[in-house]
mmCIF file of C-alpha atoms and ligand atoms in Angstrom:
data_model
loop_
_atom_site.group_PDB
_atom_site.id
_atom_site.type_symbol
_atom_site.label_atom_id
_atom_site.label_comp_id
_atom_site.label_asym_id
_atom_site.label_seq_id
_atom_site.Cartn_x
_atom_site.Cartn_y
_atom_site.Cartn_z
ATOM 1 C CA MET A 1 3.392 24.077 -12.312
ATOM 2 C CA SER A 2 5.913 21.510 -11.113
ATOM 3 C CA SER A 3 9.586 22.393 -11.068
ATOM 4 C CA ALA A 4 11.904 20.937 -13.732
ATOM 5 C CA LEU A 5 14.905 21.431 -11.422
ATOM 6 C CA PHE A 6 13.204 19.323 -8.767
ATOM 7 C CA SER A 7 12.132 16.555 -11.105
ATOM 8 C CA PRO A 8 13.870 13.194 -10.643
ATOM 9 C CA PHE A 9 16.466 11.880 -13.072
ATOM 10 C CA ALA A 10 18.229 8.571 -13.641
ATOM 11 C CA LEU A 11 21.766 7.760 -14.777
ATOM 12 C CA ARG A 12 21.889 3.998 -15.375
ATOM 13 C CA ASP A 13 20.695 2.449 -12.063
ATOM 14 C CA LEU A 14 21.321 5.615 -10.087
ATOM 15 C CA ALA A 15 18.189 7.557 -9.177
ATOM 16 C CA LEU A 16 18.651 11.262 -8.504
ATOM 17 C CA ALA A 17 15.967 13.051 -6.515
ATOM 18 C CA ASN A 18 16.525 16.299 -8.420
ATOM 19 C CA ARG A 19 18.808 17.900 -11.027
ATOM 20 C CA ILE A 20 21.079 19.766 -8.614
ATOM 21 C CA VAL A 21 24.659 18.471 -8.423
ATOM 22 C CA VAL A 22 27.340 19.608 -6.005
ATOM 23 C CA SER A 23 30.260 20.354 -8.322
ATOM 24 C CA PRO A 24 33.624 18.735 -7.479
ATOM 25 C CA MET A 25 35.770 21.153 -5.493
ATOM 26 C CA CYS A 26 39.386 20.620 -4.430
ATOM 27 C CA GLU A 27 39.826 21.282 -0.754
ATOM 28 C CA TYR A 28 43.647 21.103 -0.514
ATOM 29 C CA SER A 29 43.130 19.473 2.857
ATOM 30 C CA ALA A 30 44.450 15.941 2.364
ATOM 31 C CA VAL A 31 47.634 14.485 3.849
ATOM 32 C CA ASP A 32 49.605 12.246 1.488
ATOM 33 C CA GLY A 33 46.421 11.901 -0.568
ATOM 34 C CA CYS A 34 44.360 10.846 2.478
ATOM 35 C CA ALA A 35 41.061 12.512 3.324
ATOM 36 C CA THR A 36 40.994 14.194 6.730
ATOM 37 C CA ASP A 37 38.472 15.443 9.267
ATOM 38 C CA TRP A 38 37.988 18.474 7.020
ATOM 39 C CA HIS A 39 36.424 16.135 4.461
ATOM 40 C CA VAL A 40 34.007 14.856 7.093
ATOM 41 C CA ILE A 41 32.871 18.432 7.695
ATOM 42 C CA HIS A 42 32.966 19.556 4.072
ATOM 43 C CA LEU A 43 31.279 16.542 2.486
ATOM 44 C CA GLY A 44 29.093 16.046 5.541
ATOM 45 C CA HIS A 45 27.447 19.424 5.376
ATOM 46 C CA LEU A 46 27.066 19.322 1.601
ATOM 47 C CA ALA A 47 25.425 15.896 1.959
ATOM 48 C CA LEU A 48 22.706 17.608 4.008
ATOM 49 C CA SER A 49 22.122 20.227 1.319
ATOM 50 C CA GLY A 50 19.248 18.494 -0.455
ATOM 51 C CA ALA A 51 21.106 18.273 -3.799
ATOM 52 C CA GLY A 52 20.483 15.231 -5.989
ATOM 53 C CA LEU A 53 24.164 14.256 -6.181
ATOM 54 C CA LEU A 54 27.432 15.140 -4.471
ATOM 55 C CA ILE A 55 30.681 14.781 -6.429
ATOM 56 C CA VAL A 56 33.867 14.490 -4.380
ATOM 57 C CA GLU A 57 36.722 16.754 -5.497
ATOM 58 C CA ALA A 58 39.321 15.925 -8.186
ATOM 59 C CA THR A 59 41.037 12.838 -6.802
ATOM 60 C CA ALA A 60 44.410 11.834 -8.164
ATOM 61 C CA VAL A 61 44.879 8.332 -9.553
ATOM 62 C CA ASN A 62 48.574 8.404 -8.661
ATOM 63 C CA ALA A 63 50.723 10.588 -6.427
ATOM 64 C CA GLN A 64 52.241 12.380 -9.416
ATOM 65 C CA GLY A 65 48.720 13.225 -10.576
ATOM 66 C CA ARG A 66 47.978 15.497 -7.622
ATOM 67 C CA ILE A 67 47.726 19.222 -8.289
ATOM 68 C CA SER A 68 49.344 19.936 -4.922
ATOM 69 C CA ARG A 69 50.816 17.988 -2.019
ATOM 70 C CA GLU A 70 47.500 18.572 -0.225
ATOM 71 C CA CYS A 71 45.256 17.064 -2.924
ATOM 72 C CA LEU A 72 43.090 14.031 -2.394
ATOM 73 C CA GLY A 73 44.282 10.755 -3.910
ATOM 74 C CA LEU A 74 43.070 7.222 -4.387
ATOM 75 C CA TYR A 75 46.300 5.447 -5.214
ATOM 76 C CA CYS A 76 47.097 3.397 -2.102
ATOM 77 C CA ASP A 77 45.381 1.454 0.656
ATOM 78 C CA GLU A 78 45.817 4.325 3.124
ATOM 79 C CA ASN A 79 43.982 6.689 0.758
ATOM 80 C CA GLU A 80 41.170 4.185 0.360
ATOM 81 C CA ALA A 81 40.852 3.617 4.121
ATOM 82 C CA ALA A 82 40.799 7.360 4.823
ATOM 83 C CA LEU A 83 38.031 7.971 2.302
ATOM 84 C CA ALA A 84 36.110 4.931 3.565
ATOM 85 C CA ARG A 85 36.088 6.464 7.053
ATOM 86 C CA VAL A 86 34.761 9.791 5.748
ATOM 87 C CA LEU A 87 32.101 8.146 3.597
ATOM 88 C CA ALA A 88 30.923 5.912 6.456
ATOM 89 C CA ILE A 89 30.279 8.967 8.635
ATOM 90 C CA VAL A 90 28.601 10.961 5.887
ATOM 91 C CA ARG A 91 26.396 8.060 4.838
ATOM 92 C CA ARG A 92 25.230 7.489 8.391
ATOM 93 C CA TYR A 93 23.351 10.771 8.176
ATOM 94 C CA SER A 94 22.601 11.255 4.488
ATOM 95 C CA ALA A 95 21.185 9.095 1.725
ATOM 96 C CA MET A 96 22.451 11.466 -0.966
ATOM 97 C CA PRO A 97 24.250 9.646 -3.806
ATOM 98 C CA ILE A 98 27.980 10.332 -3.715
ATOM 99 C CA GLY A 99 30.235 10.253 -6.753
ATOM 100 C CA ILE A 100 33.871 11.124 -7.224
ATOM 101 C CA GLN A 101 35.933 12.910 -9.848
ATOM 102 C CA LEU A 102 39.039 10.946 -10.851
ATOM 103 C CA GLY A 103 41.834 12.825 -12.513
ATOM 104 C CA HIS A 104 45.505 13.443 -13.127
ATOM 105 C CA ALA A 105 46.961 16.946 -12.941
ATOM 106 C CA GLY A 106 49.548 16.399 -15.702
ATOM 107 C CA ARG A 107 51.707 19.462 -16.315
ATOM 108 C CA LYS A 108 49.687 21.429 -13.738
ATOM 109 C CA GLY A 109 50.801 19.143 -10.891
ATOM 110 C CA SER A 110 53.254 19.780 -8.059
ATOM 111 C CA GLN A 111 51.835 23.259 -7.444
ATOM 112 C CA ARG A 112 51.551 25.179 -4.224
ATOM 113 C CA LYS A 113 48.080 25.096 -2.770
ATOM 114 C CA PRO A 114 46.061 28.326 -2.913
ATOM 115 C CA GLY A 115 47.223 30.727 -0.248
ATOM 116 C CA ASP A 116 50.809 29.387 -0.278
ATOM 117 C CA GLY A 117 51.959 31.506 -3.220
ATOM 118 C CA ARG A 118 52.175 30.432 -6.829
ATOM 119 C CA GLY A 119 54.478 28.165 -8.748
ATOM 120 C CA THR A 120 55.972 24.703 -8.840
ATOM 121 C CA VAL A 121 56.990 23.085 -5.569
ATOM 122 C CA PRO A 122 60.654 21.977 -5.846
ATOM 123 C CA ALA A 123 61.714 18.408 -5.011
ATOM 124 C CA SER A 124 63.438 19.717 -1.865
ATOM 125 C CA GLU A 125 60.003 20.702 -0.538
ATOM 126 C CA GLY A 126 58.230 17.492 -1.566
ATOM 127 C CA GLY A 127 57.464 18.414 -5.169
ATOM 128 C CA TRP A 128 57.769 16.009 -8.068
ATOM 129 C CA GLN A 129 58.493 15.799 -11.796
ATOM 130 C CA THR A 130 55.316 16.473 -13.771
ATOM 131 C CA VAL A 131 54.292 14.768 -17.008
ATOM 132 C CA GLY A 132 52.345 15.893 -20.062
ATOM 133 C CA PRO A 133 51.639 15.162 -23.688
ATOM 134 C CA SER A 134 54.617 17.339 -24.664
ATOM 135 C CA ALA A 135 57.569 18.902 -22.863
ATOM 136 C CA LEU A 136 55.884 22.312 -22.671
ATOM 137 C CA PRO A 137 55.322 24.119 -19.375
ATOM 138 C CA PHE A 138 51.908 25.630 -18.672
ATOM 139 C CA ILE A 139 53.616 29.001 -18.267
ATOM 140 C CA PRO A 140 57.372 29.618 -18.611
ATOM 141 C CA GLU A 141 57.870 29.986 -14.840
ATOM 142 C CA TRP A 142 56.406 26.535 -14.166
ATOM 143 C CA GLN A 143 58.197 23.217 -14.366
ATOM 144 C CA THR A 144 58.650 21.682 -17.820
ATOM 145 C CA PRO A 145 56.770 18.364 -17.847
ATOM 146 C CA GLN A 146 58.324 15.157 -19.056
ATOM 147 C CA GLU A 147 56.749 14.056 -22.337
ATOM 148 C CA LEU A 148 54.892 10.810 -21.687
ATOM 149 C CA ASP A 149 55.993 7.782 -23.674
ATOM 150 C CA ARG A 150 53.702 4.859 -24.377
ATOM 151 C CA ALA A 151 54.781 2.993 -21.210
ATOM 152 C CA GLY A 152 54.079 6.082 -19.119
ATOM 153 C CA MET A 153 50.635 6.445 -20.696
ATOM 154 C CA GLU A 154 49.835 2.779 -20.059
ATOM 155 C CA ALA A 155 50.859 3.180 -16.420
ATOM 156 C CA ILE A 156 48.413 6.076 -16.106
ATOM 157 C CA VAL A 157 45.595 4.037 -17.674
ATOM 158 C CA ASP A 158 46.410 1.319 -15.099
ATOM 159 C CA ALA A 159 46.306 3.884 -12.314
ATOM 160 C CA PHE A 160 42.812 4.975 -13.432
ATOM 161 C CA VAL A 161 41.723 1.321 -13.402
ATOM 162 C CA HIS A 162 43.137 0.687 -9.928
ATOM 163 C CA ALA A 163 41.496 3.839 -8.583
ATOM 164 C CA THR A 164 38.213 2.714 -10.168
ATOM 165 C CA ARG A 165 38.466 -0.627 -8.340
ATOM 166 C CA ARG A 166 38.928 1.314 -5.119
ATOM 167 C CA CYS A 167 35.772 3.305 -5.983
ATOM 168 C CA VAL A 168 33.897 0.005 -6.405
ATOM 169 C CA ARG A 169 35.039 -1.129 -2.942
ATOM 170 C CA LEU A 170 34.087 2.259 -1.493
ATOM 171 C CA GLY A 171 30.577 1.832 -2.867
ATOM 172 C CA LEU A 172 30.703 5.156 -4.694
ATOM 173 C CA ASP A 173 27.627 5.789 -6.821
ATOM 174 C CA MET A 174 29.249 7.308 -9.877
ATOM 175 C CA ILE A 175 32.575 8.429 -11.333
ATOM 176 C CA GLU A 176 33.347 11.539 -13.322
ATOM 177 C CA ILE A 177 36.605 11.521 -15.279
ATOM 178 C CA HIS A 178 38.279 14.931 -15.244
ATOM 179 C CA SER A 179 39.277 15.916 -18.760
ATOM 180 C CA ALA A 180 38.860 19.681 -18.367
ATOM 181 C CA HIS A 181 40.777 22.705 -17.071
ATOM 182 C CA GLY A 182 44.168 21.886 -18.598
ATOM 183 C CA TYR A 183 44.932 18.851 -16.464
ATOM 184 C CA LEU A 184 46.444 15.751 -18.067
ATOM 185 C CA LEU A 185 43.548 14.478 -20.193
ATOM 186 C CA SER A 186 42.528 18.025 -21.086
ATOM 187 C CA SER A 187 46.094 18.788 -22.137
ATOM 188 C CA PHE A 188 46.077 15.787 -24.477
ATOM 189 C CA LEU A 189 42.870 17.122 -26.045
ATOM 190 C CA SER A 190 44.133 20.679 -26.467
ATOM 191 C CA PRO A 191 46.450 21.678 -29.314
ATOM 192 C CA ILE A 192 47.916 24.303 -26.981
ATOM 193 C CA ALA A 193 49.563 21.658 -24.795
ATOM 194 C CA ASN A 194 49.692 18.688 -27.157
ATOM 195 C CA ARG A 195 52.344 19.004 -29.882
ATOM 196 C CA ARG A 196 52.921 15.278 -30.321
ATOM 197 C CA THR A 197 53.679 13.888 -33.729
ATOM 198 C CA ASP A 198 52.638 10.288 -32.940
ATOM 199 C CA ALA A 199 49.140 8.766 -32.962
ATOM 200 C CA TYR A 200 48.241 10.826 -29.854
ATOM 201 C CA GLY A 201 48.797 14.295 -31.296
ATOM 202 C CA GLY A 202 47.952 16.395 -34.321
ATOM 203 C CA ASN A 203 44.401 16.081 -35.553
ATOM 204 C CA ARG A 204 41.377 15.963 -33.265
ATOM 205 C CA GLU A 205 40.970 12.207 -33.537
ATOM 206 C CA ASN A 206 44.543 11.677 -32.386
ATOM 207 C CA ARG A 207 44.277 14.176 -29.530
ATOM 208 C CA MET A 208 41.147 12.408 -28.255
ATOM 209 C CA ARG A 209 42.781 8.974 -28.380
ATOM 210 C CA PHE A 210 44.371 8.878 -24.919
ATOM 211 C CA PRO A 211 41.392 10.348 -22.998
ATOM 212 C CA LEU A 212 39.127 7.844 -24.790
ATOM 213 C CA GLU A 213 41.489 4.962 -23.885
ATOM 214 C CA VAL A 214 41.220 6.032 -20.248
ATOM 215 C CA PHE A 215 37.431 6.199 -20.550
ATOM 216 C CA VAL A 216 37.198 2.674 -21.984
ATOM 217 C CA ALA A 217 39.474 1.218 -19.299
ATOM 218 C CA VAL A 218 37.505 2.865 -16.474
ATOM 219 C CA ARG A 219 34.184 1.819 -17.995
ATOM 220 C CA ASP A 220 35.413 -1.817 -18.148
ATOM 221 C CA ALA A 221 36.420 -1.754 -14.473
ATOM 222 C CA TRP A 222 33.226 -0.068 -13.257
ATOM 223 C CA PRO A 223 29.987 -1.996 -12.601
ATOM 224 C CA ALA A 224 27.574 -1.852 -15.547
ATOM 225 C CA GLY A 225 24.768 -0.329 -13.473
ATOM 226 C CA ARG A 226 26.817 2.598 -12.206
ATOM 227 C CA PRO A 227 27.151 5.785 -14.244
ATOM 228 C CA LEU A 228 30.374 7.148 -15.655
ATOM 229 C CA GLY A 229 30.519 10.741 -16.850
ATOM 230 C CA VAL A 230 33.227 13.068 -18.121
ATOM 231 C CA ARG A 231 34.024 16.724 -17.468
ATOM 232 C CA CYS A 232 35.366 18.447 -20.556
ATOM 233 C CA ASN A 233 36.056 21.900 -21.892
ATOM 234 C CA GLY A 234 33.456 23.546 -24.108
ATOM 235 C CA THR A 235 36.229 25.930 -25.147
ATOM 236 C CA ASP A 236 39.772 26.955 -24.166
ATOM 237 C CA TRP A 237 38.809 30.624 -24.744
ATOM 238 C CA ASP A 238 42.038 30.794 -26.763
ATOM 239 C CA GLU A 239 42.245 30.838 -30.554
ATOM 240 C CA ARG A 240 45.032 28.253 -30.394
ATOM 241 C CA GLY A 241 42.965 25.874 -28.319
ATOM 242 C CA LEU A 242 39.852 23.755 -27.973
ATOM 243 C CA THR A 243 36.642 24.931 -29.611
ATOM 244 C CA PRO A 244 32.976 24.042 -29.150
ATOM 245 C CA GLU A 245 33.342 21.809 -32.224
ATOM 246 C CA ASP A 246 36.047 19.833 -30.396
ATOM 247 C CA ALA A 247 33.687 19.420 -27.447
ATOM 248 C CA VAL A 248 30.895 18.176 -29.706
ATOM 249 C CA ASP A 249 33.151 15.600 -31.384
ATOM 250 C CA TYR A 250 34.577 14.462 -28.064
ATOM 251 C CA ALA A 251 31.097 14.106 -26.554
ATOM 252 C CA ARG A 252 29.962 12.132 -29.593
ATOM 253 C CA ALA A 253 32.903 9.724 -29.272
ATOM 254 C CA LEU A 254 32.246 9.382 -25.534
ATOM 255 C CA LYS A 255 28.566 8.717 -26.120
ATOM 256 C CA ASP A 256 29.443 5.932 -28.574
ATOM 257 C CA LEU A 257 31.599 4.364 -25.844
ATOM 258 C CA GLY A 258 28.777 4.411 -23.277
ATOM 259 C CA CYS A 259 29.414 7.677 -21.471
ATOM 260 C CA ASP A 260 26.408 8.629 -19.349
ATOM 261 C CA TYR A 261 26.802 12.395 -19.281
ATOM 262 C CA VAL A 262 29.174 15.182 -20.185
ATOM 263 C CA ASP A 263 29.800 18.001 -17.703
ATOM 264 C CA VAL A 264 30.754 20.994 -19.835
ATOM 265 C CA SER A 265 33.218 23.450 -18.324
ATOM 266 C CA SER A 266 35.985 25.518 -19.941
ATOM 267 C CA GLY A 267 39.455 27.059 -19.777
ATOM 268 C CA GLY A 268 42.668 26.152 -18.015
ATOM 269 C CA ASN A 269 44.855 25.129 -20.940
ATOM 270 C CA SER A 270 46.327 28.623 -21.079
ATOM 271 C CA MET A 271 46.133 31.909 -19.235
ATOM 272 C CA ALA A 272 43.555 33.249 -21.717
ATOM 273 C CA PRO A 273 40.983 35.341 -19.861
ATOM 274 C CA ILE A 274 37.549 33.815 -19.297
ATOM 275 C CA PRO A 275 34.574 36.131 -19.839
ATOM 276 C CA LEU A 276 32.785 35.363 -16.593
ATOM 277 C CA GLY A 277 29.096 36.034 -16.213
ATOM 278 C CA PRO A 278 25.956 34.213 -15.127
ATOM 279 C CA GLY A 279 25.778 30.860 -16.931
ATOM 280 C CA TYR A 280 28.863 31.682 -19.039
ATOM 281 C CA GLN A 281 29.439 28.013 -19.947
ATOM 282 C CA VAL A 282 25.808 26.999 -20.448
ATOM 283 C CA PRO A 283 25.795 27.646 -24.246
ATOM 284 C CA PHE A 284 28.529 25.014 -24.653
ATOM 285 C CA ALA A 285 26.506 22.417 -22.727
ATOM 286 C CA GLN A 286 23.441 23.320 -24.739
ATOM 287 C CA ARG A 287 25.289 22.872 -28.013
ATOM 288 C CA VAL A 288 26.684 19.476 -26.991
ATOM 289 C CA ARG A 289 23.258 18.374 -25.806
ATOM 290 C CA SER A 290 21.445 19.416 -28.972
ATOM 291 C CA GLU A 291 24.077 18.185 -31.454
ATOM 292 C CA VAL A 292 25.055 14.926 -29.746
ATOM 293 C CA GLY A 293 21.948 14.015 -27.786
ATOM 294 C CA ILE A 294 23.963 13.075 -24.693
ATOM 295 C CA VAL A 295 22.920 13.940 -21.141
ATOM 296 C CA THR A 296 24.686 17.170 -20.198
ATOM 297 C CA MET A 297 25.525 18.944 -16.983
ATOM 298 C CA ALA A 298 25.871 22.723 -17.067
ATOM 299 C CA VAL A 299 28.126 24.548 -14.615
ATOM 300 C CA GLY A 300 29.519 27.999 -13.989
ATOM 301 C CA LEU A 301 28.014 30.959 -12.153
ATOM 302 C CA ILE A 302 24.551 29.511 -11.886
ATOM 303 C CA ARG A 303 23.503 31.202 -8.677
ATOM 304 C CA GLU A 304 19.801 31.965 -8.962
ATOM 305 C CA PRO A 305 17.199 29.193 -8.568
ATOM 306 C CA GLN A 306 15.114 30.645 -11.411
ATOM 307 C CA HIS A 307 18.174 30.530 -13.673
ATOM 308 C CA ALA A 308 18.845 26.868 -12.811
ATOM 309 C CA GLU A 309 15.159 26.115 -13.334
ATOM 310 C CA ALA A 310 15.194 27.743 -16.785
ATOM 311 C CA ILE A 311 18.320 25.817 -17.845
ATOM 312 C CA VAL A 312 16.596 22.489 -17.176
ATOM 313 C CA ALA A 313 13.081 23.543 -18.234
ATOM 314 C CA GLU A 314 14.301 24.965 -21.561
ATOM 315 C CA GLY A 315 16.437 21.916 -22.317
ATOM 316 C CA GLN A 316 19.785 23.710 -22.197
ATOM 317 C CA ALA A 317 21.073 20.954 -19.901
ATOM 318 C CA ASP A 318 19.741 18.004 -17.943
ATOM 319 C CA LEU A 319 21.661 18.626 -14.741
ATOM 320 C CA VAL A 320 22.995 21.772 -13.087
ATOM 321 C CA ALA A 321 26.207 21.700 -11.051
ATOM 322 C CA ILE A 322 26.678 24.345 -8.397
ATOM 323 C CA GLY A 323 30.124 25.093 -6.950
ATOM 324 C CA ARG A 324 30.763 28.368 -5.188
ATOM 325 C CA GLY A 325 27.063 29.032 -4.757
ATOM 326 C CA ILE A 326 26.636 25.980 -2.564
ATOM 327 C CA LEU A 327 29.772 26.701 -0.546
ATOM 328 C CA ASN A 328 28.338 30.135 0.097
ATOM 329 C CA ASP A 329 24.880 28.787 0.891
ATOM 330 C CA PRO A 330 25.004 25.075 1.776
ATOM 331 C CA ARG A 331 21.202 25.011 1.910
ATOM 332 C CA TRP A 332 20.955 26.366 -1.656
ATOM 333 C CA PRO A 333 18.698 23.474 -2.721
ATOM 334 C CA TRP A 334 16.367 24.092 0.249
ATOM 335 C CA HIS A 335 16.023 27.718 -0.724
ATOM 336 C CA ALA A 336 15.587 26.827 -4.383
ATOM 337 C CA ALA A 337 12.885 24.321 -3.381
ATOM 338 C CA GLU A 338 11.096 27.023 -1.410
ATOM 339 C CA GLU A 339 11.249 29.400 -4.352
ATOM 340 C CA LEU A 340 10.339 26.869 -7.023
ATOM 341 C CA GLY A 341 7.956 24.680 -5.038
ATOM 342 C CA GLY A 342 10.082 21.527 -4.995
ATOM 343 C CA ASN A 343 10.875 18.712 -2.574
ATOM 344 C CA VAL A 344 14.147 18.267 -0.755
ATOM 345 C CA ASN A 345 15.328 15.619 1.645
ATOM 346 C CA VAL A 346 15.951 17.206 5.004
ATOM 347 C CA PRO A 347 17.364 15.444 8.053
ATOM 348 C CA VAL A 348 14.811 15.112 10.797
ATOM 349 C CA GLN A 349 17.069 17.047 13.167
ATOM 350 C CA TYR A 350 16.647 20.113 10.932
ATOM 351 C CA ALA A 351 13.043 19.586 9.918
ATOM 352 C CA ARG A 352 11.696 22.545 11.896
ATOM 353 C CA ALA A 353 14.068 24.879 10.070
ATOM 354 C CA ALA A 354 13.273 23.749 6.582
ATOM 355 C CA THR A 355 10.256 25.841 5.765
ATOM 356 C CA ARG A 356 9.386 29.430 6.276
ATOM 357 C CA GLU A 357 6.494 28.214 8.424
ATOM 358 C CA GLY A 358 8.784 26.039 10.527
ATOM 359 C CA ILE A 359 6.425 23.072 10.380
ATOM 360 C CA HIS A 360 7.999 19.895 11.692
ATOM 361 C CA GLN A 361 7.962 16.941 9.337
ATOM 362 C CA HIS A 362 10.171 13.952 9.052
ATOM 363 C CA PHE A 363 12.559 13.126 6.216
ATOM 364 C CA ALA A 364 11.672 14.174 2.669
ATOM 365 C CA LEU A 365 10.097 17.371 3.869
ATOM 366 C CA ARG A 366 7.982 19.335 1.439
ATOM 367 C CA THR A 367 9.074 22.940 1.288
ATOM 368 C CA GLY A 368 7.718 25.996 -0.406
ATOM 369 C CA THR A 369 4.115 26.769 -1.187
ATOM 370 C CA ARG A 370 1.624 24.145 -0.186
HETATM 371 C C1 LIG B 401 37.296 25.804 -4.314
HETATM 372 C C2 LIG B 401 37.091 25.255 -5.695
HETATM 373 C C3 LIG B 401 37.666 24.043 -6.019
HETATM 374 C C4 LIG B 401 37.443 23.481 -7.285
HETATM 375 N N1 LIG B 401 37.927 22.236 -7.574
HETATM 376 C C5 LIG B 401 37.533 21.609 -8.709
HETATM 377 C C6 LIG B 401 37.811 20.238 -8.920
HETATM 378 O O1 LIG B 401 38.309 19.530 -8.038
HETATM 379 N N2 LIG B 401 37.459 19.701 -10.120
HETATM 380 C C7 LIG B 401 36.822 20.428 -11.089
HETATM 381 O O2 LIG B 401 36.538 19.912 -12.164
HETATM 382 N N3 LIG B 401 36.501 21.719 -10.879
HETATM 383 C C8 LIG B 401 36.824 22.302 -9.710
HETATM 384 N N4 LIG B 401 36.410 23.583 -9.465
HETATM 385 C C9 LIG B 401 35.512 24.221 -10.419
HETATM 386 C C10 LIG B 401 34.049 23.990 -9.969
HETATM 387 O O3 LIG B 401 33.706 22.621 -9.941
HETATM 388 C C11 LIG B 401 33.075 24.732 -10.912
HETATM 389 O O4 LIG B 401 33.137 24.134 -12.174
HETATM 390 C C12 LIG B 401 33.401 26.217 -11.025
HETATM 391 O O5 LIG B 401 33.661 26.788 -9.758
HETATM 392 C C13 LIG B 401 32.284 26.976 -11.705
HETATM 393 O O6 LIG B 401 31.058 26.775 -11.033
HETATM 394 P P1 LIG B 401 30.507 27.811 -9.915
HETATM 395 O O7 LIG B 401 30.439 29.154 -10.565
HETATM 396 O O8 LIG B 401 29.158 27.252 -9.546
HETATM 397 O O9 LIG B 401 31.474 27.789 -8.758
HETATM 398 C C14 LIG B 401 36.658 24.170 -8.231
HETATM 399 C C15 LIG B 401 36.126 25.414 -7.896
HETATM 400 C C16 LIG B 401 36.306 25.950 -6.647
HETATM 401 C C17 LIG B 401 35.656 27.259 -6.310
#
C-alpha cells in the first residue's frame, strides 16, 4: 500500500513531493525586521527535513505590523536583502519549495518577545502605537489600538502589495496570508475585536470585507502560476467569536477569489482556553474541505506519522502542517517515511544516515521497507 502522506501534490505550478508542510513559526530573532544568521540555521535545517514545503514565519508587511521588535519583516530594502542572503544559502543545499507567511499583528503588535515578560513595549523602549478594527485592547493591560480609518486600511493593503512584490523578487514559491490567531486580519473577521459600524463591521460579510480586499490585492501582485493560501481560524473557542460556520463562509469567499488552499487553525482573538489534544483543529479543516471543496491544510498537535497518514488518506485534509513536532524532531519526515514506506529527499552528505540499514544512496533516497 502506498502512503497518502507521501503522495505528491500540486498547488498551481508548484509541485510538492509530499503532503508534509513545515508550519510557519516566529523565531523572534530578527533585527529591525531583518533575518539573521539564526534564520540560516533554522530554515537551513528544516529545509533538509524532507518535508514537501517550508513556510517562513509570520513576516510583517510594515514595521507596525510586527508582533515584537524581534519579528521578521519585509517592508524595506534591508529586510529584502537580509532574507535574500538567507534564502541563497538555504537553496544552495536544498531544493525544497519555500513559501512565506505575510501578516500584520494589529492590536497584538508591539509585544515583548517570549522570555522577556509579557505586555506592550512602551515607546521609550522602541514600542509603537498599534492599530485594529476597533479601539479595543486584546486584554485590558495591553495597549489600546488606534481604530483604523479607510486611509489606514488602504495603506495596509499597499504594504501587503509591496511585500508581495518583494516575495516575487526573492523567488519565493508561495505566500500564505495570515488571517488567524487574533492578528489584524483575524481581528477584522472576529466579532470579539471588530465592533465597527461601517461597511467593515457587523455582519459576517462586512467583517470579511477587509481580509478579502487584502487577498485580492496580493493575488493581483503575485504571479499567476504561484499559489496563494490563507491561514484562518476554524473557531475562536469563545461564544462571542468566530465559529466553524464563519470559517466555511470565509473559505468559500476565498475560493471564489482564487485562493489555492486554506490552512485551518484556531484561537487568539481572546484568552478563551483551547482544548488541546491530538489533531484538535482537524475537524475544522475537514468541515471546510467537505463543505467548500477547497484544498485544506490541517495543523495542530499532529505528532504521529500514522495520524498524519490517516488525515490525508481519509480526506480530512489535503496537507498536514507540523510545527512543534518538527522543531523537536527535524527529521520527522524521514522517520515518517520509514514508518509509512515513503520517499524523502535526503542530501547526499546524510545519505548513509537515512535508513535503518544505513545504505548509501544519492539524493531522493528511498527509506523504509524495500
Ligand atoms: C515557536 C512557534 C512560533 C509560531 N509562530 C507562528 C507564526 O509565525 N504564524 C502562525 O500562523 N503560527 C505560528 N505558530 C503556530 C504554528 O504554526 C502551529 O499552527 C501550532 O504550533 C500548532 O501546530 P503544532 O502542534 O504542530 O505545533 C507558532 C508556533 C510555535 C510553536
